[in-house]
Short mmCIF file of C-alpha atoms in Angstrom, two decimals:
data_model
loop_
_atom_site.label_atom_id
_atom_site.label_comp_id
_atom_site.label_asym_id
_atom_site.label_seq_id
_atom_site.Cartn_x
_atom_site.Cartn_y
_atom_site.Cartn_z
CA MET I 22 -22.86 -6.47 -20.95
CA GLY I 23 -24.18 -5.67 -17.46
CA GLY I 24 -22.94 -2.26 -16.61
CA SER I 25 -25.10 0.67 -15.30
CA ASP I 26 -28.82 0.65 -15.05
CA PRO I 27 -30.73 2.36 -17.82
CA HIS I 28 -32.89 5.43 -17.35
CA SER I 29 -36.37 4.63 -16.12
CA ALA I 30 -37.72 6.18 -19.37
CA LEU I 31 -36.16 3.20 -21.10
CA VAL I 32 -37.01 0.58 -18.59
CA ASP I 33 -40.73 1.67 -18.55
CA ASN I 34 -41.09 1.76 -22.31
CA HIS I 35 -43.16 -1.27 -23.29
CA SER I 36 -41.83 -1.09 -26.85
CA LEU I 37 -38.29 -1.86 -25.73
CA HIS I 38 -37.01 -5.17 -24.63
CA ILE I 39 -33.72 -5.08 -22.69
CA HIS I 40 -31.52 -8.19 -22.57
CA THR I 41 -28.73 -8.05 -20.01
CA MET I 42 -25.62 -10.10 -20.47
CA SER I 43 -23.41 -11.13 -17.54
CA GLN I 44 -20.45 -8.77 -17.00
CA TRP I 45 -16.94 -9.98 -17.25
CA PRO I 46 -15.15 -10.08 -13.77
CA THR I 47 -13.02 -7.13 -13.17
CA ASN I 48 -11.29 -8.02 -9.96
CA ASN I 49 -8.36 -9.90 -11.52
CA GLY I 50 -5.60 -7.84 -9.84
CA ALA I 51 -4.89 -10.44 -7.19
CA LEU I 52 -4.28 -13.23 -9.77
CA PRO I 53 -0.90 -14.24 -10.86
CA LYS I 54 0.48 -12.41 -13.89
CA LEU I 55 0.45 -15.31 -16.23
CA PHE I 56 -3.15 -16.18 -15.27
CA ARG I 57 -4.18 -12.50 -15.78
CA SER I 58 -2.78 -12.64 -19.33
CA PHE I 59 -4.71 -15.77 -19.97
CA MET I 60 -7.92 -14.12 -18.71
CA LEU I 61 -7.36 -11.18 -20.98
CA LEU I 62 -7.19 -13.47 -24.02
CA LEU I 63 -10.12 -15.53 -22.85
CA LYS I 64 -12.39 -12.42 -22.32
CA PRO I 65 -13.10 -11.56 -25.96
CA VAL I 66 -13.71 -15.26 -26.84
CA ILE I 67 -16.32 -15.63 -24.04
CA GLN I 68 -17.86 -12.33 -25.06
CA PHE I 69 -17.99 -13.36 -28.72
CA ILE I 70 -19.79 -16.57 -27.89
CA THR I 71 -22.23 -14.77 -25.48
CA LEU I 72 -23.04 -12.10 -28.16
CA LEU I 73 -23.65 -14.82 -30.81
CA TRP I 74 -26.04 -16.60 -28.49
CA PHE I 75 -28.05 -13.47 -27.93
CA LEU I 76 -27.96 -12.19 -31.52
CA CYS I 77 -28.62 -15.54 -33.18
CA VAL I 78 -30.70 -17.48 -30.75
CA LYS I 79 -32.18 -15.49 -27.90
CA ILE I 80 -33.78 -12.57 -29.80
CA LYS I 81 -35.97 -12.65 -32.84
CA ALA I 82 -34.31 -11.81 -36.20
CA PRO I 83 -34.52 -8.06 -36.72
CA ASP I 84 -34.76 -6.19 -39.93
CA VAL I 85 -31.65 -4.31 -38.94
CA PHE I 86 -28.99 -4.41 -36.27
CA ILE I 87 -27.83 -0.96 -34.86
CA VAL I 88 -24.56 -1.04 -32.95
CA GLN I 89 -22.28 1.68 -31.57
CA ASN I 90 -18.52 1.41 -32.17
CA PRO I 91 -16.28 1.13 -30.09
CA PRO I 92 -15.85 -1.46 -28.75
CA SER I 93 -15.03 -3.23 -32.09
CA VAL I 94 -13.81 -6.47 -30.57
CA PRO I 95 -15.61 -8.77 -30.44
CA THR I 96 -18.80 -6.76 -31.25
CA LEU I 97 -18.25 -6.17 -34.99
CA VAL I 98 -17.02 -9.72 -35.55
CA ALA I 99 -20.02 -11.26 -33.82
CA LEU I 100 -22.43 -8.82 -35.56
CA LYS I 101 -21.08 -9.69 -38.96
CA TRP I 102 -21.58 -13.31 -38.41
CA ALA I 103 -25.09 -12.78 -36.93
CA SER I 104 -26.19 -10.46 -39.71
CA TRP I 105 -25.12 -13.15 -42.32
CA MET I 106 -26.87 -15.97 -40.43
CA ARG I 107 -30.13 -13.95 -39.87
CA GLN I 108 -30.10 -12.02 -43.18
CA SER I 109 -30.35 -8.73 -41.36
CA SER I 110 -28.99 -5.35 -42.34
CA VAL I 111 -26.49 -3.47 -40.12
CA ILE I 112 -26.08 0.17 -39.20
CA ILE I 113 -22.93 1.16 -37.23
CA ASP I 114 -22.86 4.28 -35.09
CA TRP I 115 -19.19 5.34 -35.59
CA HIS I 116 -19.04 7.08 -32.23
CA ASN I 117 -15.22 6.83 -32.39
CA PHE I 118 -12.53 4.44 -33.60
CA GLY I 119 -11.54 1.72 -31.22
CA TYR I 120 -7.90 1.46 -32.50
CA THR I 121 -7.16 5.10 -31.74
CA LEU I 122 -8.47 4.65 -28.18
CA LEU I 123 -6.20 1.51 -27.70
CA ALA I 124 -3.32 3.45 -29.12
CA LEU I 125 -3.55 5.94 -26.20
CA SER I 126 -2.32 3.23 -23.84
CA LEU I 127 -0.26 1.07 -26.09
CA GLY I 128 1.08 3.49 -28.73
CA ARG I 129 0.41 3.69 -32.48
CA SER I 130 3.29 1.32 -33.21
CA SER I 131 1.87 -1.56 -31.16
CA ARG I 132 1.08 -4.78 -32.99
CA PHE I 133 -2.08 -5.11 -31.05
CA VAL I 134 -3.21 -1.69 -32.31
CA ALA I 135 -2.46 -2.79 -35.88
CA VAL I 136 -4.52 -5.94 -35.41
CA TYR I 137 -7.34 -4.06 -33.74
CA HIS I 138 -7.30 -1.59 -36.70
CA TRP I 139 -7.56 -4.39 -39.23
CA ILE I 140 -10.45 -6.00 -37.40
CA GLU I 141 -12.22 -2.65 -37.20
CA LEU I 142 -11.61 -1.86 -40.88
CA HIS I 143 -12.48 -5.33 -42.13
CA PHE I 144 -15.49 -6.09 -40.07
CA GLY I 145 -16.82 -2.60 -40.12
CA GLN I 146 -17.60 -2.97 -43.84
CA PHE I 147 -20.91 -4.72 -44.14
CA ASN I 148 -22.91 -5.47 -47.37
CA PRO I 149 -19.85 -5.64 -49.63
CA ASN I 150 -22.11 -5.96 -52.79
CA HIS I 151 -23.99 -2.68 -51.89
CA THR I 152 -23.18 0.93 -51.33
CA ASN I 153 -22.04 1.70 -47.76
CA ARG I 154 -23.84 5.04 -46.92
CA ALA I 155 -22.80 7.44 -44.21
CA THR I 156 -25.08 9.99 -42.51
CA VAL I 157 -24.11 12.52 -39.91
CA LEU I 158 -26.31 12.23 -36.78
CA TYR I 159 -25.42 14.75 -34.08
CA ASP I 160 -25.93 13.62 -30.49
CA GLN I 161 -28.78 15.69 -28.84
CA PRO I 162 -30.08 15.48 -25.31
CA PRO I 163 -33.36 13.77 -24.54
CA GLU I 164 -36.16 15.75 -22.92
CA PHE I 165 -35.18 14.96 -19.26
CA PHE I 166 -31.91 16.85 -19.63
CA ARG I 167 -33.23 20.30 -18.71
CA PRO I 168 -32.59 23.12 -16.11
CA ALA I 169 -33.58 22.06 -12.65
CA GLN I 170 -36.29 23.86 -10.66
CA LEU I 171 -35.39 24.99 -7.08
CA TYR I 172 -37.45 22.32 -5.33
CA GLU I 173 -35.72 19.69 -7.50
CA LYS I 174 -32.23 21.06 -6.53
CA ARG I 175 -33.15 21.05 -2.88
CA LYS I 176 -34.25 17.34 -3.05
CA LEU I 177 -31.28 16.34 -5.05
CA PHE I 178 -28.82 18.03 -2.62
CA PHE I 179 -30.50 16.39 0.31
CA ARG I 180 -30.32 13.00 -1.30
CA ILE I 181 -26.60 13.30 -1.97
CA LYS I 182 -25.86 15.16 1.30
CA LYS I 183 -23.74 12.32 2.75
CA ASP I 184 -21.58 12.24 -0.44
CA MET I 185 -21.14 16.04 -0.12
CA PHE I 186 -20.35 16.09 3.64
CA ARG I 187 -17.62 13.76 4.80
CA LEU I 188 -17.56 13.78 8.56
CA ASN I 189 -15.33 10.70 8.95
CA SER I 190 -12.63 11.85 6.55
CA SER I 191 -10.39 14.89 6.07
CA ILE I 192 -12.17 18.19 6.58
CA ASP I 193 -12.19 20.55 3.64
CA CYS I 194 -13.78 23.88 2.81
CA ILE I 195 -17.13 22.14 2.21
CA SER I 196 -17.29 19.89 5.31
CA TYR I 197 -15.79 22.45 7.76
CA GLY I 198 -18.22 23.10 10.62
CA ILE I 199 -20.68 20.46 9.63
CA THR I 200 -22.16 18.44 12.43
CA ALA I 201 -24.13 15.18 12.62
CA ASN I 202 -27.30 17.20 13.23
CA ASP I 203 -26.74 19.14 10.06
CA MET I 204 -26.58 15.94 8.17
CA GLN I 205 -30.04 14.90 9.38
CA ASP I 206 -31.73 18.33 8.90
CA PRO I 207 -33.94 18.13 5.83
CA ASN I 208 -34.25 21.89 5.61
CA THR I 209 -30.43 22.50 5.11
CA THR I 210 -27.98 21.58 2.45
CA ILE I 211 -24.77 23.08 1.18
CA PHE I 212 -26.60 25.08 -1.33
CA THR I 213 -30.03 25.77 -0.01
CA ASN I 214 -31.68 26.68 3.33
CA LYS I 215 -35.25 27.45 4.56
CA ILE I 216 -36.32 30.94 5.47
CA GLY I 217 -39.83 30.78 6.95
CA ASP I 218 -41.90 28.66 4.66
CA ASN I 219 -39.73 29.23 1.63
CA TYR I 220 -36.55 27.58 0.41
CA GLN I 221 -33.80 29.62 -1.32
CA LEU I 222 -30.26 29.35 -2.58
CA ARG I 223 -27.52 30.34 -0.02
CA GLN I 224 -25.75 33.51 -0.84
CA ASN I 225 -22.42 32.06 0.52
CA ARG I 226 -22.89 28.77 -1.24
CA PRO I 227 -19.88 27.34 -3.12
CA ALA I 228 -19.92 27.43 -6.96
CA LEU I 229 -20.98 23.96 -8.23
CA THR I 230 -18.82 22.76 -11.08
CA VAL I 231 -19.52 19.34 -12.70
CA SER I 232 -17.15 17.19 -14.86
CA SER I 233 -18.32 13.89 -16.27
CA THR I 234 -15.54 11.47 -17.08
CA SER I 235 -14.90 7.86 -17.88
CA TRP I 236 -11.49 8.13 -16.20
CA THR I 237 -9.62 6.99 -19.40
CA PRO I 238 -6.42 8.33 -21.06
CA ASP I 239 -8.38 10.38 -23.55
CA GLU I 240 -9.34 12.74 -20.73
CA ASP I 241 -6.35 14.39 -19.13
CA PHE I 242 -7.63 14.97 -15.58
CA GLY I 243 -4.29 16.43 -14.58
CA ILE I 244 -5.17 19.64 -16.42
CA LEU I 245 -8.08 20.23 -14.04
CA LEU I 246 -5.99 19.45 -10.92
CA GLU I 247 -3.30 21.94 -11.93
CA ALA I 248 -5.93 24.54 -12.73
CA VAL I 249 -7.69 24.35 -9.40
CA MET I 250 -4.23 24.62 -7.63
CA MET I 251 -3.66 27.86 -9.51
CA TYR I 252 -7.19 29.11 -8.51
CA ASP I 253 -6.50 28.13 -4.95
CA ARG I 254 -3.07 30.02 -4.89
CA ARG I 255 -4.54 33.08 -6.62
CA PHE I 256 -7.38 33.09 -4.08
CA ALA I 257 -4.80 33.00 -1.23
CA ALA I 258 -2.97 36.00 -2.78
CA LEU I 259 -6.21 38.04 -2.94
CA LEU I 260 -6.89 37.05 0.65
CA ASN I 261 -3.66 38.56 1.70
CA GLU I 262 -4.30 41.68 -0.26
CA ASN I 263 -7.87 42.37 0.42
CA VAL I 264 -10.65 42.15 2.96
CA SER I 265 -11.98 38.73 4.07
CA ASN I 266 -15.59 38.38 5.14
CA GLY I 267 -16.64 34.94 6.26
CA ASP I 268 -16.67 32.53 3.27
CA GLU I 269 -15.83 35.19 0.68
CA VAL I 270 -12.98 37.48 -0.14
CA PHE I 271 -13.75 40.93 -1.52
CA TRP I 272 -11.41 43.11 -3.62
CA LYS I 273 -11.75 46.41 -5.26
CA ASP I 274 -11.86 46.63 -9.13
CA VAL I 275 -10.26 49.98 -9.71
CA ASP I 276 -11.39 50.35 -13.35
CA GLU I 277 -15.02 49.78 -12.65
CA GLY I 278 -15.21 51.11 -9.11
CA LYS I 279 -17.00 47.94 -7.92
CA THR I 280 -16.54 45.35 -5.24
CA PHE I 281 -16.43 41.66 -6.32
CA SER I 282 -16.19 38.36 -4.51
CA TYR I 283 -14.80 34.90 -5.37
CA PRO I 284 -16.52 31.76 -4.18
CA ARG I 285 -15.32 28.47 -2.86
CA LEU I 286 -15.42 25.87 -5.62
CA LEU I 287 -16.94 22.37 -5.35
CA PHE I 288 -16.09 20.03 -8.16
CA VAL I 289 -18.36 17.02 -8.51
CA ILE I 290 -16.79 14.42 -10.79
CA THR I 291 -19.19 11.75 -11.97
CA GLY I 292 -18.37 8.59 -13.72
CA LYS I 293 -16.33 5.43 -13.18
CA GLY I 294 -13.32 4.01 -14.98
CA PRO I 295 -9.86 2.55 -14.77
CA GLU I 296 -7.95 5.70 -13.67
CA LYS I 297 -10.34 6.90 -10.96
CA GLU I 298 -8.46 5.60 -7.94
CA LYS I 299 -5.17 7.04 -9.25
CA TYR I 300 -6.58 10.61 -9.53
CA GLU I 301 -8.52 10.20 -6.18
CA GLU I 302 -5.16 9.61 -4.49
CA LYS I 303 -3.79 12.73 -6.16
CA ILE I 304 -6.66 14.80 -4.98
CA LYS I 305 -6.10 13.84 -1.43
CA LYS I 306 -2.50 15.18 -1.55
CA LEU I 307 -3.46 18.63 -2.98
CA ASN I 308 -4.13 20.28 0.38
CA LEU I 309 -6.55 22.76 -1.20
CA LYS I 310 -8.08 25.60 0.95
CA ARG I 311 -10.80 26.97 -1.25
CA VAL I 312 -11.52 24.16 -3.55
CA ALA I 313 -13.01 20.62 -2.82
CA PHE I 314 -13.62 17.58 -4.97
CA ARG I 315 -16.33 14.97 -4.75
CA THR I 316 -16.27 11.88 -6.93
CA MET I 317 -19.56 9.98 -7.15
CA TRP I 318 -21.76 7.80 -9.36
CA LEU I 319 -25.39 9.05 -9.71
CA SER I 320 -28.49 7.22 -10.89
CA PRO I 321 -29.65 7.90 -14.44
CA GLU I 322 -32.46 10.08 -12.92
CA ASP I 323 -30.24 12.13 -10.64
CA TYR I 324 -27.42 12.87 -13.13
CA PRO I 325 -29.55 15.21 -15.31
CA LEU I 326 -30.66 16.97 -12.12
CA LEU I 327 -27.11 17.45 -11.08
CA LEU I 328 -26.23 19.05 -14.48
CA GLY I 329 -29.35 21.13 -14.23
CA SER I 330 -28.39 22.44 -10.79
CA ALA I 331 -24.70 23.20 -11.49
CA ASP I 332 -23.08 26.57 -12.25
CA LEU I 333 -20.48 25.41 -14.72
CA GLY I 334 -19.46 22.28 -16.62
CA VAL I 335 -15.96 21.23 -17.46
CA CYS I 336 -15.12 18.81 -20.30
CA LEU I 337 -11.63 17.17 -20.35
CA HIS I 338 -12.41 15.07 -23.40
CA THR I 339 -9.68 15.01 -26.08
CA SER I 340 -10.80 12.80 -29.04
CA SER I 341 -8.39 10.08 -29.83
CA SER I 342 -9.45 10.26 -33.50
CA GLY I 343 -10.18 13.96 -33.59
CA LEU I 344 -13.58 13.32 -35.05
CA ASP I 345 -15.99 12.62 -32.29
CA LEU I 346 -17.81 15.25 -30.10
CA PRO I 347 -18.30 14.70 -26.36
CA MET I 348 -21.90 13.61 -25.50
CA LYS I 349 -21.35 15.01 -21.96
CA VAL I 350 -21.26 18.56 -23.33
CA VAL I 351 -24.46 17.91 -25.24
CA ASP I 352 -26.09 16.86 -21.99
CA MET I 353 -24.80 19.92 -20.22
CA PHE I 354 -26.23 22.22 -22.86
CA GLY I 355 -29.56 20.40 -22.61
CA CYS I 356 -29.62 21.37 -18.94
CA GLY I 357 -28.70 25.08 -19.68
CA LEU I 358 -25.22 24.57 -18.40
CA PRO I 359 -22.31 26.51 -19.90
CA VAL I 360 -19.09 24.57 -20.48
CA CYS I 361 -15.30 25.08 -20.40
CA ALA I 362 -13.91 22.43 -22.64
CA VAL I 363 -10.49 21.26 -23.89
CA SER I 364 -9.75 22.59 -27.39
CA TYR I 365 -9.23 20.08 -30.20
CA SER I 366 -9.85 19.85 -33.96
CA CYS I 367 -13.77 19.69 -34.22
CA ILE I 368 -14.87 20.84 -30.83
CA THR I 369 -15.95 24.20 -32.27
CA GLU I 370 -18.82 22.43 -34.02
CA LEU I 371 -20.29 22.14 -30.53
CA VAL I 372 -18.81 24.79 -28.23
CA LYS I 373 -19.12 28.29 -29.53
CA VAL I 374 -16.66 30.47 -27.76
CA ASP I 375 -18.17 33.38 -25.80
CA LYS I 376 -21.71 32.15 -26.73
CA ASN I 377 -22.27 28.86 -24.84
CA GLY I 378 -18.80 28.18 -23.44
CA LEU I 379 -15.01 28.65 -23.46
CA LEU I 380 -12.16 26.49 -24.74
CA PHE I 381 -8.80 25.98 -23.09
CA SER I 382 -5.52 24.21 -24.06
CA SER I 383 -3.70 24.40 -20.77
CA SER I 384 -4.28 24.36 -17.03
CA SER I 385 -3.34 28.10 -16.82
CA GLU I 386 -6.02 29.01 -19.41
CA LEU I 387 -8.50 27.00 -17.44
CA ALA I 388 -7.51 28.70 -14.24
CA ASP I 389 -7.92 32.12 -15.99
CA GLU I 390 -11.43 31.10 -17.11
CA LEU I 391 -12.40 30.02 -13.64
CA MET I 392 -11.30 33.34 -12.13
CA MET I 393 -13.12 35.29 -14.90
CA LEU I 394 -16.36 33.36 -14.84
CA PHE I 395 -16.74 33.22 -11.04
CA LYS I 396 -15.78 36.79 -10.33
CA GLY I 397 -18.74 38.34 -8.46
CA PHE I 398 -20.43 34.95 -7.73
CA PRO I 399 -23.29 34.36 -7.23
CA ASN I 400 -25.11 37.62 -8.27
CA GLU I 401 -22.52 39.67 -10.14
CA CYS I 402 -20.80 37.11 -12.35
CA ASP I 403 -21.81 38.76 -15.63
CA ALA I 404 -19.51 36.57 -17.80
CA LEU I 405 -21.03 33.38 -16.50
CA LYS I 406 -24.58 34.73 -16.89
CA THR I 407 -23.85 35.69 -20.56
CA LEU I 408 -22.75 32.10 -21.37
CA ARG I 409 -25.79 30.61 -19.56
CA ASN I 410 -28.12 32.92 -21.49
CA GLY I 411 -26.33 31.81 -24.69
CA VAL I 412 -26.94 28.14 -23.72
CA LEU I 413 -30.68 28.71 -22.94
CA GLU I 414 -31.12 30.59 -26.24
CA THR I 415 -29.56 28.00 -28.48
CA GLY I 416 -28.97 24.80 -26.50
CA LEU I 417 -32.61 23.85 -25.59
CA SER I 418 -34.12 23.76 -29.02
CA ALA I 419 -32.44 20.73 -30.46
CA ARG I 420 -33.51 17.47 -28.95
CA TRP I 421 -32.87 13.78 -29.64
CA ALA I 422 -36.31 13.06 -31.07
CA THR I 423 -35.95 15.88 -33.56
CA GLU I 424 -32.50 14.68 -34.70
CA TRP I 425 -33.69 11.10 -34.90
CA GLU I 426 -36.68 11.94 -37.05
CA ALA I 427 -34.53 14.08 -39.39
CA ASN I 428 -31.56 11.92 -39.93
CA ALA I 429 -31.63 8.42 -38.27
CA LYS I 430 -35.21 7.33 -39.05
CA PRO I 431 -35.03 7.97 -42.88
CA LEU I 432 -31.81 6.06 -43.07
CA ILE I 433 -33.21 3.09 -41.14
CA SER I 434 -36.30 3.08 -43.40
CA LYS I 435 -34.08 3.03 -46.52
CA VAL I 436 -32.05 0.25 -45.13
CA ILE I 437 -35.04 -1.93 -44.33
CA ALA I 438 -36.56 -1.15 -47.81
CA GLY I 439 -33.28 -1.96 -49.53
CA ASP I 440 -33.11 1.47 -51.18
CA LEU I 441 -29.43 2.19 -50.56
CA ASP I 442 -28.07 0.43 -53.66
#
């Protein structure tokens, strides 16, 4: 219902017809508490009626409904009614369990969670007189998730320059020394500059790290904040012990007899959700010297470019059910981006340690990984280069179209033909 605009590849596809439903108002905070409770109860009822109108009246009767779960309420209830009324089959993409997500905020013992679980279990079983078939379909990135070319990076960084530089707010290690003229200069960004007729990446650029989040309880953003504070403190300790040169600090590696540097870190956090403002306030109070954060919402066209331009991805997703894999990591791999991800039960199906990424279970482990991966940035960070090469070797071959043809399409064909009995 409403929400974000789809990618232009979907909008421009004449085989697809997008029906947009009105989004439920979200600015209910100023309402009296009793009225807010009434609105929460009214919301699923209105959504249920709206869904039935679209599924049963506004669109033509399909051979099969395909729906992603969660949300289960009121989606699965409305879909069961609609499939019965229109004699259509149903395929559910069990992306996760809705009741386990609800339990993160209300607790497993909550009666609301128990009711939600019953609804999900009862209405998630379609065709009771036939065999319910399950097929594993791994998320894969579409073709537009790919490594970005230098000219694409330059154009992207110029488009989001105002989000990167914050002249009217507190100055950090990214905005320091930036003037209004710099903001208007099309040849200069944080990461690129123009030498003669050619553009190139800056040697003293910050390391760009991206984390995509829905700002929900199943992603503990506090782990990242603690990790960057550790990075900042360790950097300060190195600064006191070694030689500082402009934007970098150099130190002697006694074992290898080499000189290495550590970069400033710029974390770009994309996404929107209920806990965003809470963590933005926490970020403002960190007083970091060598690390900066930017939160933003990018267009469907710019988001893949950002991933394809970054140096490292961080995934904070911890599955509420322990069964789902984060699509954001799939997208990062599609863009050739290595990932540091929170460790949980099935994540190793996706993140192969020391091949395409690293896992962590605590903020100190993530801080260690940041120090290790960005040692010698941008030219001598061998550990980061090894992971990127691993992603490029294995992560660009599997695409959504291939996975669809191999697993989803045959299942849909059998459902339509009624061959699943």
